[in-house]
Short mmCIF file of N, CA and C and ligand atoms in Angstrom, two decimals:
data_model
loop_
_atom_site.label_atom_id
_atom_site.label_comp_id
_atom_site.label_asym_id
_atom_site.label_seq_id
_atom_site.Cartn_x
_atom_site.Cartn_y
_atom_site.Cartn_z
N MET X 1 0.84 -1.24 0.01
CA MET X 1 -0.02 -0.02 0.01
C MET X 1 0.84 1.26 0.04
N ILE X 2 0.68 2.12 -0.94
CA ILE X 2 1.47 3.31 -1.04
C ILE X 2 0.81 4.47 -0.21
N SER X 3 1.56 5.12 0.65
CA SER X 3 0.96 6.17 1.44
C SER X 3 0.45 7.18 0.62
N GLN X 4 -0.71 7.81 1.00
CA GLN X 4 -1.35 8.91 0.24
C GLN X 4 -0.55 10.16 0.11
N ASP X 5 0.56 10.26 0.93
CA ASP X 5 1.32 11.49 0.86
C ASP X 5 2.54 11.40 -0.07
N ILE X 6 2.59 10.13 -0.71
CA ILE X 6 3.74 9.97 -1.71
C ILE X 6 3.27 10.27 -3.07
N GLN X 7 4.05 11.13 -3.81
CA GLN X 7 3.80 11.49 -5.07
C GLN X 7 4.15 10.38 -6.07
N LYS X 8 5.40 9.81 -5.86
CA LYS X 8 5.93 8.75 -6.70
C LYS X 8 6.89 7.79 -5.87
N VAL X 9 6.91 6.55 -6.25
CA VAL X 9 7.87 5.70 -5.68
C VAL X 9 9.17 5.76 -6.52
N LEU X 10 10.37 6.00 -5.98
CA LEU X 10 11.56 6.04 -6.67
C LEU X 10 12.24 4.70 -6.74
N ILE X 11 12.25 4.02 -5.53
CA ILE X 11 12.91 2.75 -5.45
C ILE X 11 12.12 1.83 -4.68
N GLU X 12 11.79 0.71 -5.26
CA GLU X 12 10.92 -0.31 -4.68
C GLU X 12 11.71 -1.13 -3.65
N GLU X 13 10.91 -1.73 -2.77
CA GLU X 13 11.58 -2.60 -1.66
C GLU X 13 12.41 -3.63 -2.22
N THR X 14 11.88 -4.34 -3.32
CA THR X 14 12.56 -5.48 -3.85
C THR X 14 13.97 -5.04 -4.50
N GLN X 15 13.96 -3.78 -5.03
CA GLN X 15 15.20 -3.26 -5.54
C GLN X 15 16.14 -3.00 -4.51
N ILE X 16 15.70 -2.53 -3.40
CA ILE X 16 16.60 -2.14 -2.22
C ILE X 16 17.18 -3.41 -1.74
N ASN X 17 16.24 -4.43 -1.52
CA ASN X 17 16.88 -5.76 -1.02
C ASN X 17 17.83 -6.32 -1.96
N GLU X 18 17.66 -6.30 -3.20
CA GLU X 18 18.65 -6.76 -4.07
C GLU X 18 19.98 -6.09 -4.05
N ARG X 19 19.80 -4.76 -3.96
CA ARG X 19 21.03 -3.88 -3.84
C ARG X 19 21.77 -4.12 -2.57
N CYS X 20 21.03 -4.36 -1.57
CA CYS X 20 21.71 -4.68 -0.21
C CYS X 20 22.52 -5.90 -0.23
N LYS X 21 21.95 -6.85 -0.99
CA LYS X 21 22.64 -8.22 -1.15
C LYS X 21 23.97 -7.93 -1.83
N GLU X 22 23.89 -7.13 -2.90
CA GLU X 22 25.08 -6.91 -3.69
C GLU X 22 26.20 -6.08 -2.88
N LEU X 23 25.72 -5.10 -2.20
CA LEU X 23 26.55 -4.29 -1.33
C LEU X 23 27.23 -5.03 -0.18
N ALA X 24 26.38 -5.86 0.40
CA ALA X 24 26.89 -6.76 1.48
C ALA X 24 28.07 -7.66 1.04
N ALA X 25 27.83 -8.18 -0.12
CA ALA X 25 28.87 -9.10 -0.69
C ALA X 25 30.15 -8.39 -0.98
N GLN X 26 30.03 -7.18 -1.56
CA GLN X 26 31.22 -6.40 -1.89
C GLN X 26 31.97 -5.99 -0.58
N ILE X 27 31.18 -5.45 0.41
CA ILE X 27 31.77 -5.06 1.67
C ILE X 27 32.43 -6.29 2.38
N GLU X 28 31.79 -7.46 2.33
CA GLU X 28 32.30 -8.64 2.97
C GLU X 28 33.62 -8.99 2.35
N ALA X 29 33.72 -9.00 1.00
CA ALA X 29 34.98 -9.33 0.27
C ALA X 29 36.03 -8.43 0.71
N ASP X 30 35.77 -7.11 0.73
CA ASP X 30 36.83 -6.18 1.16
C ASP X 30 37.26 -6.31 2.49
N TYR X 31 36.36 -6.43 3.50
CA TYR X 31 36.78 -6.61 4.89
C TYR X 31 37.38 -7.96 5.22
N GLN X 32 37.02 -8.99 4.53
CA GLN X 32 37.64 -10.25 4.73
C GLN X 32 39.15 -10.22 4.38
N LYS X 33 39.36 -9.40 3.24
CA LYS X 33 40.80 -9.22 2.82
C LYS X 33 41.58 -8.50 3.91
N ARG X 34 40.93 -7.56 4.56
CA ARG X 34 41.70 -6.74 5.58
C ARG X 34 42.00 -7.51 6.82
N GLY X 35 41.11 -8.54 7.15
CA GLY X 35 41.46 -9.44 8.28
C GLY X 35 41.31 -8.76 9.68
N GLN X 36 40.56 -7.67 9.77
CA GLN X 36 40.26 -7.08 11.06
C GLN X 36 38.89 -7.19 11.35
N VAL X 37 38.57 -6.92 12.68
CA VAL X 37 37.13 -6.96 13.05
C VAL X 37 36.64 -5.52 13.07
N PRO X 38 35.89 -5.04 12.04
CA PRO X 38 35.48 -3.73 11.98
C PRO X 38 34.30 -3.35 12.85
N VAL X 39 34.11 -2.08 13.18
CA VAL X 39 32.97 -1.63 13.85
C VAL X 39 32.05 -0.93 12.81
N ILE X 40 30.87 -1.52 12.81
CA ILE X 40 29.83 -0.93 11.75
C ILE X 40 29.04 0.11 12.63
N VAL X 41 29.09 1.35 12.26
CA VAL X 41 28.49 2.44 13.00
C VAL X 41 27.35 3.06 12.24
N GLY X 42 26.15 2.81 12.69
CA GLY X 42 24.96 3.41 12.09
C GLY X 42 24.72 4.83 12.59
N LEU X 43 24.34 5.71 11.64
CA LEU X 43 23.97 7.01 12.07
C LEU X 43 22.42 7.07 12.30
N LEU X 44 22.07 7.22 13.54
CA LEU X 44 20.67 7.25 13.82
C LEU X 44 19.91 8.57 13.29
N LYS X 45 18.68 8.44 12.97
CA LYS X 45 17.91 7.20 12.97
C LYS X 45 17.79 6.67 11.52
N GLY X 46 18.07 7.48 10.57
CA GLY X 46 17.78 7.15 9.15
C GLY X 46 18.40 5.85 8.70
N SER X 47 19.46 5.43 9.29
CA SER X 47 20.24 4.20 8.75
C SER X 47 19.69 2.94 9.23
N VAL X 48 18.79 2.99 10.13
CA VAL X 48 18.31 1.70 10.80
C VAL X 48 17.78 0.60 9.92
N PRO X 49 16.83 0.87 9.06
CA PRO X 49 16.39 -0.22 8.17
C PRO X 49 17.51 -0.81 7.27
N PHE X 50 18.30 0.23 6.66
CA PHE X 50 19.33 -0.19 5.82
C PHE X 50 20.38 -0.93 6.42
N MET X 51 20.79 -0.48 7.68
CA MET X 51 21.82 -1.23 8.42
C MET X 51 21.40 -2.58 8.79
N ALA X 52 20.14 -2.77 9.13
CA ALA X 52 19.54 -4.12 9.44
C ALA X 52 19.59 -5.00 8.33
N GLU X 53 19.26 -4.46 7.08
CA GLU X 53 19.24 -5.33 5.90
C GLU X 53 20.65 -5.74 5.48
N LEU X 54 21.62 -4.81 5.73
CA LEU X 54 22.95 -5.13 5.33
C LEU X 54 23.67 -6.11 6.30
N ILE X 55 23.66 -5.80 7.59
CA ILE X 55 24.55 -6.62 8.48
C ILE X 55 24.04 -7.99 8.64
N LYS X 56 22.74 -8.26 8.39
CA LYS X 56 22.32 -9.68 8.57
C LYS X 56 22.94 -10.54 7.45
N ARG X 57 23.42 -9.85 6.43
CA ARG X 57 24.10 -10.67 5.38
C ARG X 57 25.68 -10.89 5.59
N PHE X 58 26.18 -10.18 6.52
CA PHE X 58 27.64 -10.21 6.82
C PHE X 58 27.88 -11.60 7.44
N THR X 59 28.89 -12.34 7.00
CA THR X 59 29.19 -13.58 7.72
C THR X 59 30.58 -13.39 8.38
N PHE X 60 31.23 -12.20 8.17
CA PHE X 60 32.59 -12.10 8.90
C PHE X 60 32.31 -11.41 10.34
N PRO X 61 33.19 -11.65 11.19
CA PRO X 61 33.00 -11.01 12.59
C PRO X 61 33.09 -9.49 12.48
N CYS X 62 32.02 -8.87 13.08
CA CYS X 62 32.00 -7.40 13.20
C CYS X 62 31.32 -6.99 14.49
N GLU X 63 31.51 -5.82 14.90
CA GLU X 63 30.76 -5.23 16.03
C GLU X 63 29.89 -4.10 15.54
N ILE X 64 28.78 -3.77 16.15
CA ILE X 64 27.97 -2.73 15.70
C ILE X 64 27.77 -1.75 16.78
N ASP X 65 27.55 -0.52 16.35
CA ASP X 65 27.32 0.58 17.32
C ASP X 65 26.51 1.62 16.60
N PHE X 66 26.13 2.71 17.27
CA PHE X 66 25.36 3.72 16.76
C PHE X 66 25.86 5.12 17.19
N MET X 67 25.66 6.16 16.32
CA MET X 67 25.83 7.51 16.70
C MET X 67 24.64 8.29 16.27
N SER X 68 24.47 9.39 16.90
CA SER X 68 23.34 10.27 16.49
C SER X 68 23.85 11.62 16.27
N VAL X 69 23.72 12.18 15.13
CA VAL X 69 24.27 13.54 14.85
C VAL X 69 23.17 14.30 14.25
N SER X 70 23.10 15.62 14.42
CA SER X 70 21.99 16.34 13.74
C SER X 70 22.46 17.68 13.05
N SER X 71 21.95 17.81 11.90
CA SER X 71 22.30 18.96 11.12
C SER X 71 21.08 19.44 10.37
N TYR X 72 20.00 18.72 10.62
CA TYR X 72 18.88 18.90 9.66
C TYR X 72 17.59 19.27 10.38
N ASP X 73 16.90 20.33 9.79
CA ASP X 73 15.60 20.72 10.40
C ASP X 73 14.67 20.85 9.19
N GLY X 74 13.60 20.02 9.13
CA GLY X 74 12.77 20.10 7.96
C GLY X 74 13.52 19.54 6.73
N THR X 75 13.44 20.36 5.63
CA THR X 75 14.09 19.82 4.44
C THR X 75 15.39 20.49 4.14
N GLU X 76 15.93 21.48 4.87
CA GLU X 76 17.17 22.20 4.56
C GLU X 76 18.25 21.83 5.56
N SER X 77 19.45 21.68 5.07
CA SER X 77 20.64 21.38 5.85
C SER X 77 21.17 22.60 6.42
N ILE X 78 21.60 22.60 7.72
CA ILE X 78 22.38 23.74 8.22
C ILE X 78 23.80 23.33 8.51
N GLY X 79 24.72 24.32 8.43
CA GLY X 79 26.14 23.99 8.48
C GLY X 79 26.68 23.13 9.61
N ASP X 80 26.30 23.37 10.78
CA ASP X 80 26.95 22.63 11.91
C ASP X 80 26.37 21.28 12.19
N VAL X 81 27.31 20.39 12.55
CA VAL X 81 26.80 19.03 12.96
C VAL X 81 26.99 18.82 14.47
N ARG X 82 25.99 18.53 15.09
CA ARG X 82 26.08 18.33 16.53
C ARG X 82 25.94 16.79 16.86
N ILE X 83 26.86 16.37 17.80
CA ILE X 83 26.83 14.97 18.25
C ILE X 83 25.83 14.79 19.39
N ASP X 84 24.74 14.14 19.13
CA ASP X 84 23.67 13.99 20.15
C ASP X 84 23.91 12.65 20.91
N LYS X 85 24.44 11.73 20.31
CA LYS X 85 24.79 10.40 20.96
C LYS X 85 26.15 9.90 20.30
N ASP X 86 27.10 9.71 21.14
CA ASP X 86 28.33 9.18 20.62
C ASP X 86 28.42 7.63 20.62
N MET X 87 29.40 7.06 20.00
CA MET X 87 29.54 5.70 19.92
C MET X 87 29.77 5.18 21.39
N ASP X 88 29.35 4.01 21.72
CA ASP X 88 29.64 3.34 22.97
C ASP X 88 31.05 2.68 23.03
N LEU X 89 31.35 2.07 21.88
CA LEU X 89 32.65 1.37 21.67
C LEU X 89 33.77 2.38 21.34
N SER X 90 34.93 2.00 21.71
CA SER X 90 36.05 2.87 21.27
C SER X 90 36.42 2.55 19.86
N CYS X 91 36.77 3.58 19.06
CA CYS X 91 37.11 3.37 17.69
C CYS X 91 38.63 3.49 17.55
N LYS X 92 39.33 3.64 18.62
CA LYS X 92 40.76 3.80 18.61
C LYS X 92 41.46 2.55 17.96
N GLY X 93 42.18 2.82 16.88
CA GLY X 93 42.91 1.72 16.25
C GLY X 93 41.92 0.75 15.43
N ARG X 94 40.68 1.17 15.48
CA ARG X 94 39.74 0.18 14.71
C ARG X 94 39.42 0.61 13.30
N GLU X 95 39.02 -0.28 12.61
CA GLU X 95 38.40 -0.08 11.22
C GLU X 95 36.94 0.18 11.37
N VAL X 96 36.52 1.36 10.91
CA VAL X 96 35.12 1.73 11.17
C VAL X 96 34.34 1.90 9.74
N LEU X 97 33.22 1.33 9.74
CA LEU X 97 32.31 1.50 8.55
C LEU X 97 31.15 2.23 8.95
N ILE X 98 30.94 3.45 8.53
CA ILE X 98 29.74 4.20 8.81
C ILE X 98 28.71 3.80 7.93
N VAL X 99 27.50 3.72 8.40
CA VAL X 99 26.26 3.43 7.75
C VAL X 99 25.35 4.63 7.66
N GLU X 100 25.09 5.17 6.47
CA GLU X 100 24.37 6.45 6.41
C GLU X 100 23.19 6.26 5.48
N ASP X 101 22.10 7.01 5.67
CA ASP X 101 20.91 6.86 4.83
C ASP X 101 21.19 7.61 3.47
N ILE X 102 21.70 8.85 3.52
CA ILE X 102 21.83 9.61 2.34
C ILE X 102 23.01 10.59 2.46
N VAL X 103 23.81 10.74 1.36
CA VAL X 103 24.81 11.72 1.38
C VAL X 103 24.23 12.92 0.51
N ASP X 104 23.99 14.02 1.17
CA ASP X 104 23.41 15.20 0.52
C ASP X 104 24.38 16.28 0.30
N THR X 105 24.54 17.31 1.12
CA THR X 105 25.57 18.30 0.96
C THR X 105 26.97 17.69 1.24
N GLY X 106 26.97 16.66 2.12
CA GLY X 106 28.22 15.91 2.48
C GLY X 106 28.83 16.44 3.81
N ARG X 107 28.14 17.56 4.34
CA ARG X 107 28.68 18.02 5.66
C ARG X 107 28.64 17.11 6.77
N THR X 108 27.53 16.30 6.82
CA THR X 108 27.53 15.37 8.02
C THR X 108 28.68 14.34 7.95
N LEU X 109 28.83 13.81 6.77
CA LEU X 109 29.89 12.79 6.66
C LEU X 109 31.26 13.34 6.95
N ARG X 110 31.46 14.59 6.39
CA ARG X 110 32.82 15.21 6.58
C ARG X 110 33.18 15.29 8.02
N GLU X 111 32.16 15.77 8.83
CA GLU X 111 32.31 16.04 10.28
C GLU X 111 32.41 14.65 11.05
N VAL X 112 31.66 13.77 10.70
CA VAL X 112 31.71 12.43 11.40
C VAL X 112 33.07 11.69 11.13
N LYS X 113 33.49 11.80 9.84
CA LYS X 113 34.75 11.13 9.52
C LYS X 113 35.84 11.94 10.29
N LYS X 114 35.87 13.17 10.30
CA LYS X 114 36.86 14.04 11.01
C LYS X 114 36.93 13.58 12.49
N LEU X 115 35.72 13.44 13.12
CA LEU X 115 35.69 13.17 14.52
C LEU X 115 36.23 11.75 14.77
N LEU X 116 35.87 10.77 13.97
CA LEU X 116 36.32 9.38 14.23
C LEU X 116 37.83 9.28 14.05
N LYS X 117 38.35 9.97 13.02
CA LYS X 117 39.74 10.10 12.82
C LYS X 117 40.50 10.68 13.98
N ARG X 118 39.96 11.86 14.49
CA ARG X 118 40.50 12.49 15.63
C ARG X 118 40.58 11.61 16.81
N LYS X 119 39.59 10.70 16.94
CA LYS X 119 39.52 9.74 18.06
C LYS X 119 40.39 8.40 17.83
N GLY X 120 41.05 8.51 16.72
CA GLY X 120 42.07 7.38 16.52
C GLY X 120 41.66 6.24 15.64
N ALA X 121 40.58 6.37 15.02
CA ALA X 121 40.16 5.23 14.13
C ALA X 121 41.29 5.04 13.10
N ALA X 122 41.59 3.69 12.86
CA ALA X 122 42.61 3.41 11.86
C ALA X 122 42.21 3.61 10.40
N ASP X 123 40.82 3.45 10.21
CA ASP X 123 40.30 3.54 8.83
C ASP X 123 38.84 3.84 8.98
N VAL X 124 38.39 4.73 8.24
CA VAL X 124 36.94 5.15 8.26
C VAL X 124 36.38 5.04 6.84
N LYS X 125 35.44 4.04 6.57
CA LYS X 125 34.83 3.96 5.28
C LYS X 125 33.28 4.24 5.44
N VAL X 126 32.68 4.48 4.37
CA VAL X 126 31.19 4.86 4.42
C VAL X 126 30.39 4.07 3.43
N VAL X 127 29.26 3.52 3.92
CA VAL X 127 28.24 2.98 3.01
C VAL X 127 27.04 3.79 3.22
N SER X 128 26.50 4.26 2.00
CA SER X 128 25.25 5.05 2.06
C SER X 128 24.16 4.48 1.17
N LEU X 129 23.05 4.34 1.60
CA LEU X 129 21.92 3.77 0.85
C LEU X 129 21.74 4.74 -0.38
N LEU X 130 21.71 5.99 -0.13
CA LEU X 130 21.44 6.87 -1.31
C LEU X 130 22.51 8.02 -1.36
N ASP X 131 22.61 8.55 -2.58
CA ASP X 131 23.61 9.55 -2.81
C ASP X 131 22.86 10.54 -3.68
N LYS X 132 23.10 11.87 -3.33
CA LYS X 132 22.27 12.95 -4.04
C LYS X 132 23.34 13.94 -4.47
N PRO X 133 24.20 13.53 -5.59
CA PRO X 133 25.32 14.30 -5.88
C PRO X 133 25.21 15.69 -6.25
N GLU X 134 23.93 16.00 -6.84
CA GLU X 134 23.73 17.40 -7.28
C GLU X 134 23.79 18.44 -6.10
N ARG X 135 23.58 17.97 -4.90
CA ARG X 135 23.48 18.81 -3.75
C ARG X 135 24.77 18.97 -3.03
N ARG X 136 25.81 18.39 -3.47
CA ARG X 136 27.08 18.33 -2.65
C ARG X 136 27.71 19.70 -2.65
N VAL X 137 28.08 20.05 -1.44
CA VAL X 137 28.95 21.37 -1.25
C VAL X 137 30.25 21.02 -0.69
N VAL X 138 30.45 19.78 -0.24
CA VAL X 138 31.72 19.34 0.34
C VAL X 138 32.18 18.29 -0.51
N GLU X 139 33.63 18.27 -0.86
CA GLU X 139 34.05 17.18 -1.66
C GLU X 139 34.25 15.85 -0.87
N ILE X 140 33.23 15.06 -0.97
CA ILE X 140 33.32 13.85 -0.19
C ILE X 140 32.39 12.80 -0.89
N GLU X 141 32.81 11.49 -0.97
CA GLU X 141 31.98 10.46 -1.58
C GLU X 141 31.96 9.32 -0.57
N ALA X 142 30.91 8.62 -0.60
CA ALA X 142 30.78 7.33 0.18
C ALA X 142 31.60 6.26 -0.56
N ASP X 143 32.04 5.30 0.21
CA ASP X 143 32.88 4.27 -0.46
C ASP X 143 31.99 3.23 -1.24
N TYR X 144 30.81 3.07 -0.58
CA TYR X 144 29.74 2.13 -1.18
C TYR X 144 28.49 2.88 -1.19
N ILE X 145 27.84 2.87 -2.40
CA ILE X 145 26.56 3.57 -2.57
C ILE X 145 25.49 2.66 -3.11
N GLY X 146 24.33 2.66 -2.50
CA GLY X 146 23.17 1.93 -2.94
C GLY X 146 22.61 2.46 -4.23
N PHE X 147 22.10 3.65 -4.22
CA PHE X 147 21.49 4.30 -5.39
C PHE X 147 21.75 5.78 -5.46
N ARG X 148 21.87 6.32 -6.63
CA ARG X 148 21.87 7.86 -6.90
C ARG X 148 20.43 8.19 -6.96
N VAL X 149 20.12 9.32 -6.34
CA VAL X 149 18.84 9.91 -6.49
C VAL X 149 18.92 11.30 -6.96
N PRO X 150 17.76 11.78 -7.78
CA PRO X 150 17.85 13.18 -8.19
C PRO X 150 17.61 14.14 -7.00
N ASP X 151 17.75 15.40 -7.34
CA ASP X 151 17.61 16.46 -6.33
C ASP X 151 16.21 16.60 -5.99
N GLU X 152 15.61 15.67 -5.24
CA GLU X 152 14.23 15.77 -4.73
C GLU X 152 14.30 15.32 -3.36
N PHE X 153 13.30 15.86 -2.45
CA PHE X 153 13.34 15.31 -1.10
C PHE X 153 12.73 13.96 -0.97
N VAL X 154 13.50 13.04 -0.57
CA VAL X 154 12.99 11.67 -0.56
C VAL X 154 12.73 11.23 0.89
N VAL X 155 11.82 10.29 1.01
CA VAL X 155 11.46 9.67 2.37
C VAL X 155 11.23 8.18 2.19
N GLY X 156 11.27 7.57 3.35
CA GLY X 156 11.04 6.20 3.42
C GLY X 156 12.28 5.36 3.68
N TYR X 157 12.15 4.17 4.04
CA TYR X 157 13.32 3.20 4.28
C TYR X 157 14.29 3.98 5.30
N GLY X 158 13.76 4.58 6.26
CA GLY X 158 14.60 5.23 7.25
C GLY X 158 14.59 6.75 7.14
N LEU X 159 14.38 7.28 5.91
CA LEU X 159 14.37 8.65 5.72
C LEU X 159 13.10 9.27 6.13
N ASP X 160 13.14 10.46 6.77
CA ASP X 160 11.91 11.08 7.32
C ASP X 160 11.65 12.51 6.75
N TYR X 161 10.44 12.87 6.89
CA TYR X 161 10.13 14.33 6.94
C TYR X 161 9.47 14.62 8.16
N ASN X 162 10.16 15.49 9.01
CA ASN X 162 9.73 15.77 10.38
C ASN X 162 9.43 14.52 11.10
N GLN X 163 10.27 13.53 11.09
CA GLN X 163 10.26 12.29 11.82
C GLN X 163 9.19 11.28 11.29
N LYS X 164 8.47 11.58 10.25
CA LYS X 164 7.52 10.62 9.72
C LYS X 164 7.99 10.00 8.41
N TYR X 165 7.40 8.85 8.04
CA TYR X 165 7.62 8.11 6.81
C TYR X 165 8.86 7.21 6.89
N ARG X 166 9.48 7.20 8.06
CA ARG X 166 10.70 6.35 8.15
C ARG X 166 10.37 4.82 8.00
N ASN X 167 9.12 4.53 8.29
CA ASN X 167 8.62 3.17 8.23
C ASN X 167 8.24 2.69 6.84
N LEU X 168 8.13 3.55 5.84
CA LEU X 168 7.76 3.09 4.55
C LEU X 168 8.87 2.18 4.01
N PRO X 169 8.41 0.99 3.39
CA PRO X 169 9.47 0.03 2.98
C PRO X 169 10.11 0.38 1.60
N TYR X 170 9.77 1.52 1.06
CA TYR X 170 10.39 1.94 -0.21
C TYR X 170 10.97 3.42 -0.10
N ILE X 171 11.62 3.86 -1.08
CA ILE X 171 11.99 5.24 -1.16
C ILE X 171 11.02 6.06 -2.14
N GLY X 172 10.41 7.01 -1.60
CA GLY X 172 9.43 7.78 -2.45
C GLY X 172 9.64 9.32 -2.34
N VAL X 173 9.03 10.09 -3.16
CA VAL X 173 9.05 11.49 -3.20
C VAL X 173 7.67 11.99 -2.56
N LEU X 174 7.86 12.94 -1.63
CA LEU X 174 6.63 13.46 -1.02
C LEU X 174 5.81 14.43 -1.90
N LYS X 175 4.50 14.36 -1.80
CA LYS X 175 3.70 15.35 -2.47
C LYS X 175 4.00 16.71 -1.94
N PRO X 176 4.19 17.79 -2.82
CA PRO X 176 4.68 19.09 -2.32
C PRO X 176 3.73 19.60 -1.27
N GLU X 177 2.43 19.32 -1.34
CA GLU X 177 1.46 19.89 -0.47
C GLU X 177 1.60 19.43 0.99
N VAL X 178 2.42 18.27 1.16
CA VAL X 178 2.75 17.72 2.47
C VAL X 178 3.71 18.68 3.22
N TYR X 179 4.72 19.21 2.53
CA TYR X 179 5.61 20.09 3.26
C TYR X 179 5.55 21.58 2.99
N ARG X 180 4.52 21.92 2.16
CA ARG X 180 4.36 23.33 1.87
C ARG X 180 3.63 24.03 3.01
P1 XMP Y 1 24.30 16.25 4.56
O1 XMP Y 1 23.67 17.49 3.83
O2 XMP Y 1 25.06 16.67 5.74
O3 XMP Y 1 22.99 15.65 5.04
O4 XMP Y 1 25.00 15.41 3.52
C1 XMP Y 1 22.84 14.30 5.34
C2 XMP Y 1 21.64 14.18 6.17
O5 XMP Y 1 20.57 15.06 5.72
C3 XMP Y 1 19.35 14.29 5.68
N1 XMP Y 1 18.78 14.43 4.25
C4 XMP Y 1 17.63 13.92 3.92
N2 XMP Y 1 16.70 13.36 4.62
N3 XMP Y 1 15.31 13.18 2.69
C5 XMP Y 1 15.48 12.97 4.03
O6 XMP Y 1 14.68 12.39 4.61
C6 XMP Y 1 16.17 13.73 1.85
O7 XMP Y 1 16.05 13.95 0.67
C7 XMP Y 1 17.46 14.18 2.58
N4 XMP Y 1 18.55 14.83 2.15
C8 XMP Y 1 19.39 14.98 3.17
C9 XMP Y 1 19.68 12.93 6.08
O8 XMP Y 1 19.31 12.78 7.43
C10 XMP Y 1 21.21 12.82 5.92
O9 XMP Y 1 21.71 11.96 6.99
MG1 MG Y 2 21.02 10.95 8.51
#
């Protein structure tokens, strides 16, 4: 059932599941080569469904943790990133894989990567479900990307508008009258 607030579905649940399978296999191959036990760090709350879909496919040993950072109010990004919840595990000397829902301006990733490196992480990589390259203001790319999306505000599969629609099992574009 498509929510009545959704104008169009961009990415179906089956496509997301298929892509998660491919990404998980790619990540697994890379980390197996490295021979370390990485910490998989989800950025709350948007990464939760994606992270769950990915990590259940990993067969290599890993640890998981979460961080919460905020830079967003409504549909526009503001410069500063605030750490609302830090990791519980230490990242010192560890290989870290950040799990993100979307890379938009790139500011969030830049700040989180900087922070983890400052705390002594040996390596920081990023997997993002979505990438919106047209909006980038900071030169940064995720190491693994699920899907490129056009410059439209998207919701679902973890992504919200004012905390709603995270539960939708697909990625969709909101009807403009919903946020106008
Ligand atoms: P930056 O600009 O720092 O932003 O790369 C990353 C964060 O902004 C949020 N974001 C969105 N959330 N639909 C959303 O629901 C979007 O189209 C969208 N674009 C950016 C998101 O939380 C991401 O972590
Ligand atoms: Mg986010």
